[in-house]
Structures are given as structure tokens and as C-alpha cells.
Coordinates of C-alpha atoms and ligand atoms in Angstrom, one line a residue:
X1 CA 3.8 11.5 7.0
X2 CA 1.2 10.0 4.9
X3 CA -0.2 6.6 6.0
X4 CA -3.2 5.1 4.6
X5 CA -4.7 1.8 4.0
X6 CA -3.6 -0.1 0.9
X7 CA -6.5 -0.3 -1.7
X8 CA -7.8 -3.7 -2.3
X9 CA -7.1 -2.9 -6.0
X10 CA -7.7 -6.2 -7.6
X11 CA -10.4 -8.0 -9.3
X12 CA -9.1 -11.6 -9.2
X13 CA -11.1 -14.4 -10.1
X14 CA -10.5 -18.1 -9.1
X15 CA -10.7 -19.6 -12.9
X16 CA -7.3 -20.7 -14.1
X17 CA -6.3 -20.3 -17.6
X18 CA -6.2 -23.4 -19.9
X19 CA -2.9 -24.2 -21.4
X20 CA -3.3 -24.7 -25.3
X21 CA -0.7 -25.9 -27.5
X22 CA -0.2 -23.8 -30.5
X23 CA 3.1 -23.3 -32.4
X24 CA 5.2 -20.2 -31.5
X25 CA 4.3 -17.3 -33.6
X26 CA 7.0 -16.3 -36.3
X27 CA 8.9 -13.2 -35.0
X28 CA 10.9 -11.0 -37.1
X29 CA 12.6 -9.8 -33.8
X30 CA 16.0 -8.0 -33.4
X31 CA 18.1 -10.1 -30.8
X32 CA 20.9 -9.0 -28.8
X33 CA 24.2 -11.0 -28.5
X34 CA 22.6 -13.5 -26.2
X35 CA 19.6 -14.1 -28.6
X36 CA 17.1 -11.9 -26.5
X37 CA 14.6 -9.7 -27.8
X38 CA 14.9 -5.9 -27.2
X39 CA 12.6 -5.8 -24.2
X40 CA 14.4 -8.4 -22.2
X41 CA 16.8 -5.8 -20.9
X42 CA 14.8 -2.8 -21.3
X43 CA 13.8 -0.6 -18.4
X44 CA 10.1 0.4 -18.8
X45 CA 8.7 3.5 -17.2
X46 CA 5.0 4.3 -16.7
X47 CA 4.0 7.8 -17.7
X48 CA 0.6 9.3 -16.8
X49 CA 0.3 11.7 -19.4
X50 CA -2.1 14.1 -17.6
X51 CA 0.7 14.6 -14.9
X52 CA 4.0 14.4 -16.5
X53 CA 4.6 17.8 -18.1
X54 CA 2.3 20.5 -19.1
X55 CA 3.9 22.1 -22.3
X56 CA 0.9 24.4 -23.0
X57 CA 0.3 25.4 -19.4
X58 CA -3.3 24.6 -19.3
X59 CA -2.9 22.6 -16.0
X60 CA -3.2 19.3 -17.8
X61 CA -0.1 17.3 -19.0
X62 CA 0.2 16.5 -22.6
X63 CA 2.4 14.5 -25.3
X64 CA 4.6 17.6 -25.8
X65 CA 5.1 17.8 -22.1
X66 CA 6.6 14.2 -22.2
X67 CA 8.7 15.2 -25.3
X68 CA 10.2 18.2 -23.2
X69 CA 11.4 15.8 -20.5
X70 CA 12.9 13.0 -22.7
X71 CA 16.5 14.0 -21.9
X72 CA 15.7 13.3 -18.3
X73 CA 14.3 9.9 -19.1
X74 CA 17.2 9.0 -21.2
X75 CA 19.8 10.3 -18.4
X76 CA 17.7 8.1 -15.9
X77 CA 18.2 4.9 -17.9
X78 CA 14.8 4.4 -19.4
X79 CA 14.6 2.4 -22.4
X80 CA 10.7 2.5 -23.1
X81 CA 7.8 4.4 -21.8
X82 CA 4.4 3.1 -21.3
X83 CA 1.9 6.0 -21.7
X84 CA -1.3 5.3 -20.1
X85 CA -4.2 6.1 -22.5
X86 CA -4.1 9.2 -24.4
X87 CA -6.8 8.6 -26.9
X88 CA -10.0 10.8 -27.2
X89 CA -12.1 10.0 -24.3
X90 CA -14.8 11.7 -22.2
X91 CA -12.2 11.2 -19.3
X92 CA -14.8 9.4 -17.1
X93 CA -11.9 7.1 -16.1
X94 CA -9.2 9.4 -17.0
X95 CA -8.7 8.0 -20.4
X96 CA -9.6 4.4 -19.8
X97 CA -12.8 5.1 -21.5
X98 CA -11.6 5.3 -25.1
X99 CA -14.1 6.9 -27.7
X100 CA -11.6 6.6 -30.7
X101 CA -8.6 4.2 -30.7
X102 CA -6.9 5.8 -33.6
X103 CA -6.5 9.3 -32.4
X104 CA -4.9 11.5 -29.6
X105 CA -7.0 13.4 -27.2
X106 CA -7.1 17.1 -28.0
X107 CA -6.3 17.9 -24.5
X108 CA -3.0 15.9 -24.8
X109 CA -2.1 17.1 -28.4
X110 CA -2.5 15.6 -32.0
X111 CA -1.1 12.7 -34.0
X112 CA 1.5 15.1 -35.2
X113 CA 2.5 15.8 -31.5
X114 CA 2.7 11.9 -31.1
X115 CA 4.9 11.6 -34.3
X116 CA 7.3 14.3 -32.8
X117 CA 7.3 12.6 -29.4
X118 CA 8.1 9.3 -31.1
X119 CA 10.8 10.7 -33.4
X120 CA 12.6 12.5 -30.4
X121 CA 12.3 9.4 -28.2
X122 CA 13.9 7.3 -31.0
X123 CA 16.9 9.6 -31.2
X124 CA 17.4 8.9 -27.5
X125 CA 16.9 5.1 -27.8
X126 CA 13.4 5.2 -26.2
X127 CA 10.5 3.3 -27.3
X128 CA 6.9 4.1 -26.9
X129 CA 4.4 1.7 -25.5
X130 CA 0.7 2.4 -25.6
X131 CA -2.0 1.3 -23.2
X132 CA -4.7 -0.9 -24.8
X133 CA -8.0 -0.8 -23.2
X134 CA -9.2 -4.1 -24.5
X135 CA -12.0 -5.0 -22.3
X136 CA -14.3 -2.0 -23.0
X137 CA -14.7 1.2 -24.7
X138 CA -16.5 4.5 -23.6
X139 CA -20.1 4.5 -24.0
X140 CA -19.5 7.5 -26.3
X141 CA -17.6 5.2 -28.7
X142 CA -19.3 5.3 -32.2
X143 CA -19.5 1.5 -31.9
X144 CA -21.3 1.6 -28.6
X145 CA -23.7 4.4 -30.0
X146 CA -24.6 2.3 -32.9
X147 CA -25.1 -0.8 -30.6
X148 CA -27.3 1.0 -28.4
X149 CA -29.3 2.5 -31.2
X150 CA -31.6 -0.5 -31.6
X151 CA -31.7 -4.2 -30.9
X152 CA -31.4 -5.0 -34.6
X153 CA -28.3 -2.7 -35.3
X154 CA -25.4 -4.4 -36.9
X155 CA -23.3 -3.6 -33.8
X156 CA -25.8 -4.7 -31.3
X157 CA -23.7 -7.8 -30.6
X158 CA -20.4 -5.9 -30.3
X159 CA -21.3 -5.3 -26.6
X160 CA -23.0 -7.7 -24.1
X161 CA -26.7 -7.0 -24.0
X162 CA -29.1 -9.1 -22.1
X163 CA -32.7 -9.2 -20.9
X164 CA -33.2 -8.6 -17.2
X165 CA -34.4 -11.5 -15.0
X166 CA -37.6 -9.5 -14.4
X167 CA -38.8 -5.9 -14.3
X168 CA -36.1 -3.8 -12.8
X169 CA -34.0 -7.0 -12.2
X170 CA -30.6 -7.3 -13.9
X171 CA -29.7 -10.5 -15.5
X172 CA -27.7 -11.7 -12.6
X173 CA -25.9 -10.7 -9.3
X174 CA -22.5 -9.7 -10.7
X175 CA -21.2 -6.4 -9.4
X176 CA -19.1 -3.9 -11.2
X177 CA -15.3 -3.6 -10.0
X178 CA -16.2 0.1 -9.5
X179 CA -19.3 -0.5 -7.3
X180 CA -23.0 -1.4 -7.7
X181 CA -24.5 -3.7 -10.3
X182 CA -22.3 -4.6 -13.4
X183 CA -25.5 -4.2 -15.5
X184 CA -26.9 -0.9 -16.8
X185 CA -30.5 -0.7 -18.0
X186 CA -31.1 1.0 -21.4
X187 CA -34.6 2.4 -21.4
X188 CA -35.0 2.8 -25.1
X189 CA -34.1 -0.8 -26.1
X190 CA -35.3 -2.3 -22.8
X191 CA -32.2 -4.5 -22.3
X192 CA -29.2 -4.2 -19.9
X193 CA -25.6 -3.9 -20.9
X194 CA -22.8 -5.4 -19.1
X195 CA -19.9 -3.1 -17.5
X196 CA -17.0 -4.6 -15.6
X197 CA -16.2 -1.1 -14.7
X198 CA -18.1 2.1 -14.8
X199 CA -21.6 2.2 -16.6
X200 CA -19.7 4.7 -19.0
X201 CA -17.3 1.8 -19.9
X202 CA -19.4 -0.9 -21.6
X203 CA -17.7 -4.2 -22.2
X204 CA -16.9 -5.4 -25.7
X205 CA -18.3 -8.7 -26.6
X206 CA -15.0 -10.7 -27.5
X207 CA -17.2 -13.7 -28.5
X208 CA -18.0 -11.7 -31.7
X209 CA -15.3 -12.2 -34.3
X210 CA -16.0 -8.8 -35.8
X211 CA -14.9 -7.2 -32.3
X212 CA -11.7 -9.2 -32.4
X213 CA -11.0 -8.2 -35.9
X214 CA -11.5 -4.6 -35.2
X215 CA -9.4 -4.5 -32.3
X216 CA -6.6 -6.4 -33.7
X217 CA -6.6 -3.8 -36.5
X218 CA -6.3 -1.2 -33.9
X219 CA -2.9 -2.7 -32.9
X220 CA -1.7 -3.0 -36.5
X221 CA -2.6 0.8 -36.8
X222 CA -0.5 1.9 -33.9
X223 CA 2.2 -0.7 -34.8
X224 CA 2.6 0.9 -38.3
X225 CA 2.6 4.3 -36.8
X226 CA 5.7 3.1 -34.7
X227 CA 4.6 2.1 -31.2
X228 CA 6.7 -0.7 -30.0
X229 CA 4.1 -2.6 -27.9
X230 CA 1.0 -2.3 -25.7
X231 CA 0.3 -2.7 -22.0
X232 CA -3.0 -4.7 -22.1
X233 CA -5.5 -3.2 -19.7
X234 CA -7.7 -5.4 -17.5
X235 CA -7.0 -8.6 -19.5
X236 CA -8.6 -10.8 -17.0
X237 CA -12.1 -9.5 -17.6
X238 CA -12.4 -10.0 -21.3
X239 CA -14.9 -12.9 -21.1
X240 CA -17.9 -13.6 -19.2
X241 CA -19.7 -16.8 -18.5
X242 CA -22.2 -17.3 -21.5
X243 CA -24.9 -18.8 -18.9
X244 CA -24.4 -15.7 -16.8
X245 CA -24.4 -17.9 -13.7
X246 CA -24.4 -15.9 -10.4
X247 CA -21.1 -15.5 -8.7
X248 CA -21.0 -17.0 -5.3
X249 CA -21.2 -14.5 -2.5
X250 CA -18.8 -14.3 0.7
X251 CA -19.5 -12.5 3.9
X252 CA -18.7 -8.8 4.1
X253 CA -19.2 -5.7 2.0
X254 CA -16.7 -3.7 0.0
X255 CA -16.1 0.0 0.0
X256 CA -19.1 0.6 -2.1
X257 CA -21.3 -1.4 0.1
X258 CA -21.9 -4.2 -2.3
X259 CA -21.8 -7.8 -0.9
X260 CA -18.4 -9.4 -1.6
X261 CA -18.4 -12.0 -4.4
X262 CA -15.9 -14.5 -5.7
X263 CA -15.6 -13.5 -9.2
X264 CA -16.0 -17.0 -10.7
X265 CA -18.0 -16.4 -13.8
X266 CA -16.9 -12.9 -14.8
X267 CA -13.2 -12.9 -14.3
X268 CA -10.0 -14.9 -15.5
X269 CA -12.1 -17.1 -17.9
X270 CA -10.0 -19.5 -20.0
X271 CA -11.3 -18.0 -23.2
X272 CA -8.9 -14.9 -22.5
X273 CA -5.9 -17.0 -23.5
X274 CA -7.0 -17.4 -27.1
X275 CA -7.4 -13.7 -27.6
X276 CA -4.0 -13.1 -26.0
X277 CA -2.5 -15.6 -28.6
X278 CA -4.2 -13.5 -31.4
X279 CA -2.8 -10.3 -30.1
X280 CA 0.5 -11.9 -29.7
X281 CA 0.7 -13.0 -33.4
X282 CA 0.2 -9.4 -34.6
X283 CA 2.6 -8.1 -32.0
X284 CA 5.4 -10.6 -32.8
X285 CA 5.0 -9.7 -36.5
X286 CA 6.1 -6.1 -35.5
X287 CA 8.8 -7.0 -33.2
X288 CA 6.8 -5.4 -30.4
X289 CA 6.1 -6.4 -26.8
X290 CA 2.7 -7.0 -24.8
X291 CA 2.8 -6.1 -21.2
X292 CA -0.2 -7.5 -19.2
X293 CA -2.1 -5.9 -16.4
X294 CA -2.2 -9.3 -14.8
X295 CA -3.7 -9.4 -11.2
X296 CA -3.2 -12.9 -10.1
X297 CA -3.4 -14.8 -6.7
X298 CA -0.2 -16.9 -7.2
X299 CA 2.6 -17.6 -9.5
X300 CA 1.0 -20.5 -11.2
X301 CA -1.9 -18.1 -12.3
X302 CA 0.6 -15.6 -13.6
X303 CA 2.5 -18.2 -15.4
X304 CA -0.7 -19.0 -17.4
X305 CA -0.4 -15.6 -18.9
X306 CA 3.1 -16.1 -20.5
X307 CA 1.3 -18.9 -22.5
X308 CA 1.9 -22.5 -22.5
X309 CA 4.0 -22.1 -25.4
X310 CA 5.2 -18.7 -24.6
X311 CA 2.8 -17.3 -27.0
X312 CA 0.6 -15.0 -25.1
X313 CA 1.8 -12.0 -22.9
X314 CA 5.5 -11.4 -23.3
X315 CA 5.6 -9.4 -19.9
X316 CA 2.7 -10.2 -17.6
X317 CA 3.4 -7.7 -14.6
X318 CA 3.8 -9.4 -11.3
X319 CA 1.4 -7.3 -9.4
X320 CA 1.4 -9.6 -6.5
X321 CA 4.9 -8.0 -5.8
X322 CA 3.0 -4.8 -5.1
X323 CA 1.1 -6.4 -2.1
X324 CA 4.0 -8.1 -0.3
X325 CA 4.8 -7.4 3.3
X326 CA 1.2 -6.2 4.4
X327 CA 0.9 -5.5 8.0
X328 CA -2.5 -5.1 9.9
X329 CA -3.9 -1.7 9.0
X330 CA -3.0 -2.1 5.5
X331 CA 0.7 -0.7 5.6
X332 CA 3.5 -2.5 4.2
X333 CA 6.9 -3.3 5.6
X334 CA 10.1 -4.8 4.0
X335 CA 10.3 -8.2 5.2
X336 CA 13.3 -10.1 4.0
X337 CA 11.6 -13.7 4.3
X338 CA 8.5 -12.6 2.4
X339 CA 10.4 -11.1 -0.3
X340 CA 12.9 -13.9 -0.6
X341 CA 10.0 -16.5 -0.7
X342 CA 8.3 -14.6 -3.5
X343 CA 11.3 -14.3 -5.6
X344 CA 12.2 -17.9 -5.1
X345 CA 8.6 -18.7 -6.4
X346 CA 9.1 -16.5 -9.5
X347 CA 12.6 -18.1 -10.1
X348 CA 11.1 -21.7 -9.8
X349 CA 8.4 -20.7 -12.3
X350 CA 11.1 -20.7 -15.0
X351 CA 9.6 -17.5 -16.3
X352 CA 11.1 -14.2 -17.0
X353 CA 9.9 -11.9 -14.2
X354 CA 8.3 -8.5 -14.6
X355 CA 8.5 -6.8 -11.2
X356 CA 6.5 -3.7 -10.5
X357 CA 6.3 -1.8 -7.2
X358 CA 3.7 0.9 -8.0
X359 CA 1.5 2.4 -10.7
X360 CA -1.6 4.7 -11.2
X361 CA -3.9 2.6 -9.4
X362 CA -2.3 1.9 -6.2
X363 CA -0.6 4.2 -3.6
X364 CA 3.0 5.1 -4.1
X365 CA 5.5 2.6 -3.0
X366 CA 7.4 5.3 -1.0
X367 CA 4.1 5.8 1.0
X368 CA 3.2 2.3 1.5
X369 CA 6.4 1.4 3.1
X370 CA 7.3 4.7 4.8
X371 CA 7.8 4.6 8.5
X372 CA 8.2 8.3 8.9
X373 CA 11.9 7.9 9.9
X374 CA 13.8 6.4 7.1
X375 CA 11.5 7.3 4.1
X376 CA 14.2 8.0 1.6
X377 CA 16.4 5.0 2.8
X378 CA 13.5 2.7 2.5
X379 CA 12.8 4.2 -1.1
X380 CA 16.3 3.5 -2.0
X381 CA 16.4 0.0 -0.6
X382 CA 13.3 -0.9 -2.7
X383 CA 14.9 0.4 -5.9
X384 CA 18.2 -1.2 -5.3
X385 CA 16.3 -4.4 -4.5
X386 CA 13.8 -4.9 -7.5
X387 CA 16.2 -3.3 -10.1
X388 CA 18.8 -5.7 -9.3
X389 CA 16.6 -8.7 -9.6
X390 CA 16.7 -10.9 -12.7
X391 CA 13.7 -9.8 -15.0
X392 CA 12.3 -6.7 -16.8
X393 CA 11.1 -3.9 -14.3
X394 CA 8.4 -1.5 -15.0
X395 CA 8.8 1.7 -13.1
X396 CA 6.2 4.3 -12.2
X397 CA 7.0 8.0 -12.8
X398 CA 8.4 9.7 -9.7
X399 CA 9.2 6.6 -8.0
X400 CA 12.8 7.5 -8.7
X401 CA 12.3 10.7 -6.5
X402 CA 10.8 9.0 -3.6
X403 CA 7.6 10.8 -4.5
X404 CA 4.8 10.0 -2.0
X405 CA 1.0 10.1 -2.3
X406 CA -0.7 13.2 -1.9
X407 CA -4.3 12.2 -1.1
X408 CA -7.2 14.4 -1.1
X409 CA -8.4 15.4 2.6
X410 CA -11.9 16.4 1.6
X411 CA -14.3 14.6 -0.5
X412 CA -15.1 17.9 -2.5
X413 CA -11.4 17.7 -3.9
X414 CA -11.6 14.3 -5.0
X415 CA -11.4 13.8 -8.9
X416 CA -11.3 10.1 -9.3
X417 CA -15.0 8.9 -9.5
X418 CA -14.2 5.7 -7.3
X419 CA -13.0 8.0 -4.5
X420 CA -16.3 10.0 -4.8
X421 CA -18.3 6.9 -4.8
X422 CA -16.2 5.2 -2.0
X423 CA -15.4 8.1 0.3
X424 CA -14.2 7.9 3.0
X425 CA -13.2 4.2 2.7
X426 CA -12.0 4.6 -0.8
X427 CA -10.3 7.9 -1.3
X428 CA -9.6 7.2 -4.9
X429 CA -6.4 7.2 -6.9
X430 CA -5.8 10.9 -7.2
X431 CA -2.9 10.7 -4.6
X432 CA -0.8 8.6 -6.7
X433 CA -1.5 10.6 -9.9
X434 CA -0.1 14.0 -8.8
X435 CA 2.2 16.1 -11.1
X436 CA 5.6 14.9 -11.7
X437 CA 8.0 16.9 -9.3
X438 CA 10.5 18.5 -11.5
X439 CA 11.9 21.4 -9.6
X440 CA 11.5 23.2 -6.3
X441 CA 9.6 26.1 -8.1
X442 CA 5.8 26.5 -7.4
X443 CA 3.8 23.6 -8.6
X444 CA 7.0 21.4 -8.9
X445 CA 7.9 23.0 -12.2
X446 CA 5.1 21.0 -13.9
X447 CA 4.1 24.2 -15.6
X448 CA 4.1 27.9 -15.5
X449 CA 0.4 28.5 -16.2
X450 CA -3.0 27.2 -14.8
X451 CA -3.0 25.4 -11.8
X452 CA -2.2 21.8 -12.2
X453 CA -5.4 19.5 -12.3
X454 CA -4.2 17.9 -9.0
X455 CA -2.2 19.6 -6.1
X456 CA 1.5 19.2 -5.7
X457 CA 2.5 18.2 -1.9
X458 CA 4.9 20.4 0.0
X459 CA 7.5 17.6 -0.1
X460 CA 8.0 18.6 -3.7
X461 CA 10.4 21.3 -2.4
X462 CA 13.0 18.7 -1.5
X463 CA 11.9 15.7 -3.8
X464 CA 12.1 16.9 -7.2
X465 CA 14.3 16.0 -10.2
X466 CA 16.4 19.3 -10.1
X467 CA 17.1 19.2 -6.4
X468 CA 17.7 15.6 -6.3
X469 CA 20.0 15.6 -9.4
X470 CA 22.4 17.8 -7.5
X471 CA 22.7 15.6 -4.5
X472 CA 24.8 12.4 -4.7
X473 CA 23.0 10.8 -1.8
X474 CA 19.4 11.4 -3.1
X475 CA 16.9 8.6 -4.1
X476 CA 17.4 9.8 -7.7
X477 CA 21.0 9.4 -7.7
X478 CA 20.6 5.9 -6.2
X479 CA 18.1 4.9 -8.9
X480 CA 20.4 6.3 -11.7
X481 CA 23.4 4.4 -10.4
X482 CA 21.4 1.1 -10.2
X483 CA 19.9 1.5 -13.7
X484 CA 23.5 2.1 -14.9
X485 CA 24.6 -0.9 -13.3
X486 CA 21.6 -3.0 -14.9
X487 CA 22.6 -1.7 -18.3
X488 CA 26.4 -2.1 -18.0
X489 CA 27.1 -5.0 -15.8
X490 CA 26.8 -8.5 -17.5
X491 CA 26.0 -10.1 -14.1
X492 CA 23.3 -7.8 -13.3
X493 CA 22.1 -7.8 -17.0
X494 CA 22.2 -11.5 -17.7
X495 CA 23.0 -13.2 -14.6
X496 CA 21.1 -15.9 -12.6
X497 CA 19.9 -15.3 -9.2
X498 CA 21.5 -17.0 -6.3
X499 CA 20.0 -16.2 -2.8
X500 CA 22.5 -16.3 0.1
X501 CA 22.2 -16.2 3.7
X502 CA 18.5 -17.5 3.5
X503 CA 18.0 -17.7 7.3
X504 CA 18.6 -14.0 7.7
X505 CA 15.4 -12.4 8.9
X506 CA 16.5 -9.0 8.1
X507 CA 19.1 -8.7 5.4
X508 CA 18.3 -9.7 1.9
X509 CA 21.3 -11.0 0.1
X510 CA 22.0 -12.5 -3.3
X511 CA 24.5 -12.9 -6.0
X512 CA 23.8 -12.2 -9.7
X513 CA 26.0 -14.4 -11.6
X514 CA 26.8 -14.6 -15.4
X515 CA 29.9 -16.6 -16.5
X516 CA 32.7 -15.4 -14.5
X517 CA 31.0 -12.1 -13.6
X518 CA 29.3 -12.0 -10.0
X519 CA 27.7 -9.1 -8.1
X520 CA 26.7 -9.3 -4.6
X521 CA 23.5 -7.4 -3.5
X522 CA 23.0 -6.9 0.2
X523 CA 20.0 -5.0 1.4
X524 CA 19.1 -4.2 5.1
X525 CA 15.4 -4.6 5.2
X526 CA 15.1 -3.4 8.8
X527 CA 15.3 -0.1 10.6
X528 CA 18.1 -1.3 12.8
X529 CA 21.9 -1.6 12.2
X530 CA 22.7 -5.1 10.9
X531 CA 26.0 -6.9 10.0
X532 CA 26.0 -9.7 7.2
X533 CA 28.9 -12.0 6.6
X534 CA 29.6 -13.9 3.5
X535 CA 31.6 -17.0 2.6
X536 CA 31.1 -17.5 -1.1
X537 CA 33.2 -20.7 -1.3
X538 CA 29.9 -22.6 -1.5
X539 CA 29.4 -20.8 -4.7
X540 CA 32.7 -21.6 -6.2
X541 CA 33.9 -18.2 -5.4
X542 CA 36.8 -19.2 -2.8
X543 CA 38.8 -16.3 -1.4
X544 CA 36.3 -13.8 -3.0
X545 CA 36.9 -10.2 -2.4
X546 CA 34.1 -7.5 -3.1
X547 CA 34.7 -4.1 -4.7
X548 CA 31.7 -2.0 -3.6
X549 CA 30.1 -0.4 -6.6
X550 CA 27.0 1.3 -4.9
X551 CA 26.6 1.6 -1.1
X552 CA 24.5 3.7 1.0
X553 CA 24.5 3.4 4.7
X554 CA 26.9 0.4 4.4
X555 CA 30.6 -0.3 4.7
X556 CA 32.9 -3.3 5.1
X557 CA 34.2 -6.1 3.1
X558 CA 32.7 -9.6 2.5
X559 CA 33.7 -11.0 5.8
X560 CA 31.6 -8.3 7.5
X561 CA 29.3 -5.9 5.8
X562 CA 27.9 -3.4 8.2
X563 CA 24.6 -1.8 7.2
X564 CA 22.7 1.1 8.7
X565 CA 18.8 1.0 8.6
X566 CA 17.7 0.1 5.2
X567 CA 21.4 0.1 4.1
X568 CA 22.5 -0.9 0.5
X569 CA 25.8 -2.7 -0.2
X570 CA 26.3 -3.8 -3.9
X571 CA 29.7 -5.0 -4.8
X572 CA 31.6 -6.7 -7.8
X573 CA 32.8 -10.0 -6.6
X574 CA 36.2 -11.3 -7.8
X575 CA 38.1 -14.4 -6.8
X576 CA 41.8 -14.1 -5.7
X577 CA 44.1 -15.0 -8.7
Ligands
BGC1 C1 -6.6 0.6 -15.2 C2 -7.5 1.5 -14.3 C3 -8.7 1.7 -15.0 C4 -9.4 0.3 -15.1 C5 -10.6 0.2 -16.1 C6 -7.4 -0.6 -14.9 O1 -6.8 -1.7 -14.9 O2 -5.4 0.4 -14.8 O3 -6.8 2.8 -14.1 O4 -9.6 2.3 -14.1 O5 -8.5 -0.6 -15.7 O6 -10.1 0.6 -17.3

């Protein structure tokens, strides 16, 4: 059983966004019968292209490998896939260092492969979302090479160059999110450039209008080619304090040995919001969607990313959700009161939630919550929970299989530079990026050629799409059933959220209600047997009876639902005629 600390993967600042009043951008959007844009009821699924499917058997996933598995995604109930960066890149940060925004990395294929993927996805009703690395480029991007060439180069001001405070002294105390000073000295031009992440990822200067024009044009280019939106990478770090004031420091050191700082002057600056509104205008003109990598401290901060006039990010991801239920030691546990409070706060915000349970930067959810005894039941309970809440979910590949982390055991096996730098406190992100587990065959059917770039864990023999597809009690079967319900049941699709039994410390229960349709969701968030009783007369459902639609380790009727450890009971509720 893998147990590890949860990475403190967040670079939150304390500055809040300023709410500005601009008119709603004109949208040529397709609307459903309820007047909602297409993404409102879509299920999004993150694909890490290096690890999803390897069509050319070179050990690295590729776009054709995604195309090969589209039927699986359709059958699972996925409407849109967000592909993490697949642009040409030196791959220092596995694609988050882009050297050409308008092409495909040769190791992942070609633009023709992209067109094929998109055409095949479209046939199956699946849209493609790209990852837009807005904050920085690669140091090998031609823009940066020009910028670095001389102090007088026309692109010098496309990046953030400053003089040092003195010989060998960077301009200020800011540290990189990936460790060390955030300033890199350039010997040839004798200035420092700023990088919020690796030195190989210089920050673009978004105060320069030419940068904004060039970047907005990139989005137009891909919209014209057919992508349906972007996940915006690291949106809180677009701007830095023009006065370059030192960040306040706080006691303690991080995994890289740097003194801890409050990211007051290099994170979450109000200027971010103006850029988001510009990106939004272009996006709305293409009936596309923006998903935000929005690390926030609270719901109010998250709310700011929707925009005061709903004119910024359509889907700012609720990444706070990934950290709920932490216990000392870094593990997490399902805790009904904590989750209930958080959902209530999201509901009270009046925004459309975007729940996420894991991604390529944080350990897999099935590992974070595992107790070693009920791992599959816990994986199912988490899926049944967040996929029946109001909002649009963003899944992470393999989550539907209960895939767990496969962390490197030795420093020499680590591929992610933050793991190499921070070992052993920070083991890097390899563990959550291992190949998708397709079959019980060697290397989980990822390919039939070269060894995959990261090793497949032994648990792939039981936790894979083929084996689980044949088992009606598997994590995969539960996910499929819940996603089907999301798409087909009006209460789960459109309904409001009504919390029930709010004093119950162990069982999370709620109704989803839309017009005369109601679905009851009951999830035992504990490792013990529990019973929940319901009297729905206060909800206007006098004499209600429930027809179970999905149940796992649960039985009974509304007057007494018996749940085994992490049991799930989802029922259609009807009042007596
Ligand atoms: C991405 C990471 C990446 C970082 C720098 C993050 O938000 O999700 O994987 O390392 O941005 O681009």
C-alpha cells in the first residue's frame, strides 16, 4: 500500500482579484434546452499524452495513442478531453516549456495526427481542449532566443529582464516555485530574467501589449483548427509587482531548502483579471471554454476568477477540493462534515462549481485516501460523490480504474526535475503520471514495444480497463454507471443541491432536485457499517419512496438505508400518488 505525504503543490498568493465592470462578451454559443452552453453538462477528462497510449511503440504516448482509445472514452461517458501540452518542447517540464505554440511535438505526432484525432473525437461527440501555458515559454522558444540576444533586441521586453541589486545579487528575494532564486543571470547581457518555475521557463512580460497580441493570436489559431477551449496553466502568476518589492518571509524552509515566503508580490496580482477578460472575449467568439488552473485559499478567491460579470474563466477549477480531509502526516480521509461544509460554501457562492479530485501534479486520489483495506470502495465513494454534485467535473485519466501512484523508490529513477531537486522530501510527480492501465498484459497494454517511460505498478494486473470492464463491481463499472446517470437523469444533470442529515458525522446525504425529479445520494464516508434514515416530508416529498439506481455495499429503503464501509446508495425518489 502506497502512503505518502501530499505535496504542498500550490503557489497561492494573498492578493485578491479586483472586480471590474465590463460588459459580457458576445457569445455565438450553442445552448441546450435549458439555455446552457455545451460545457455546462460535459464531463471533462484530463489526458497526459506521454502516458495514455503509445501507438508507435517507442515508450512514449502520442496523439495517435489517444485516437486509438476514443471508443473507451466515449463508452465511459467523457464529452471533452483536456490534453496537457503536446507542443514542441525541450520537455524540461514535460511539455510545460513550450518552444512553438502552433505545432505538435514530433514525439507526440504531427498536426495531421492532431487533425485525425480531432475528426475521430468529433464522430464520437468528444471535444478537444488544449493546455495553454500562458505564464512562460521555453528558453528555447524563438521569442526568448531573440529577447536574450541583446538588451536592444525588439523582443527584449517580451520577458522580464532586470538589473541585479549588485554584483551576483538578484533583483529581489523572490523564489521559484520549483526551488532556488526566481532570477537567472544572463552573462552575455548582464541582466537577470525572471522565471516563476524552472530557469528554462522564462516568464512572459504580460505588461507588453505585443505579448498579449501574440498570445491571443495563438488561441485564435487553435480555435480555427478546431479546439474547443483551453485549460489555462498557472494563471495566478502572470504578473509581478512592477516595483519588485521583496516578498515577506515566514519561518521554515520548503522541500528545496528555500526560506518560506508569502507570495505577496509575485502571485495573484489584480492585473491577471484583465488578461483573463481578453482571453475570454476570443474564447466566446468561438463558442469555446476556458478552464483555469486556479489555486486559491478560499471560495471568495475562486469566485474572483469567474469574473465580476462572468467574463473571465468559465470553469475555474476548485483545487481546494483536492486538499480536503487532510490528516497529520499528509494523508487524507473522507470526512463528511468537511466535505459538506465545502460544498455548502461553493453552493453559497452562487457559481457553477468545477470539482477536481486529482491531476498530473498531485498524487492520485485513490492513493491519497487509501486505507489499505477498502481502497476500491473508497475510490468508488469518491467518484459517486463528486460526480453527482452540481457542477462540471474534470476527471484525471485512470481515476476511473482506482489507479494508484507508483512513486519512484530511488532517486536515480526519478524523471521529474522537482523530484530530483527535492529528493527525498519531494519525490516529484512521476508517481501520478504512469502509463494508463489498459489490460493485464505486460506494461498494462500501454504499448507492445519499448519499455514505457515510467514503470507500471504490479496493481495494473487487477486495475485495468479490460479486467474492470468485465466486472460489474469494479471501480470502472461504478464510474460508468454514475456518468450515465449524470448524462441521463434530469435531477442529476440540472438539479439543485439539497443537503440532508447535516448532523451526521459519517454519512454524506443530499438530494439533487429538478422540477418533479429527485435523486437521493447517500455515501458512507467511514470504514464502519452505518445506517441512514430519511424523512423527506420537509423537502415536500411526503410519503416518498426510493428506487435504488446505483448501490454498492448498501441496501434498504428510505426509512433505513444500511451501508457497509464506504457504501453508496443512489435512488430515484418518487412521492406516493
Ligand atoms: C502545471 C505543472 C507545471 C507548471 C509549470 C503547472 O501548473 O500543471 O505541471 O509544472 O504549471 O508550467
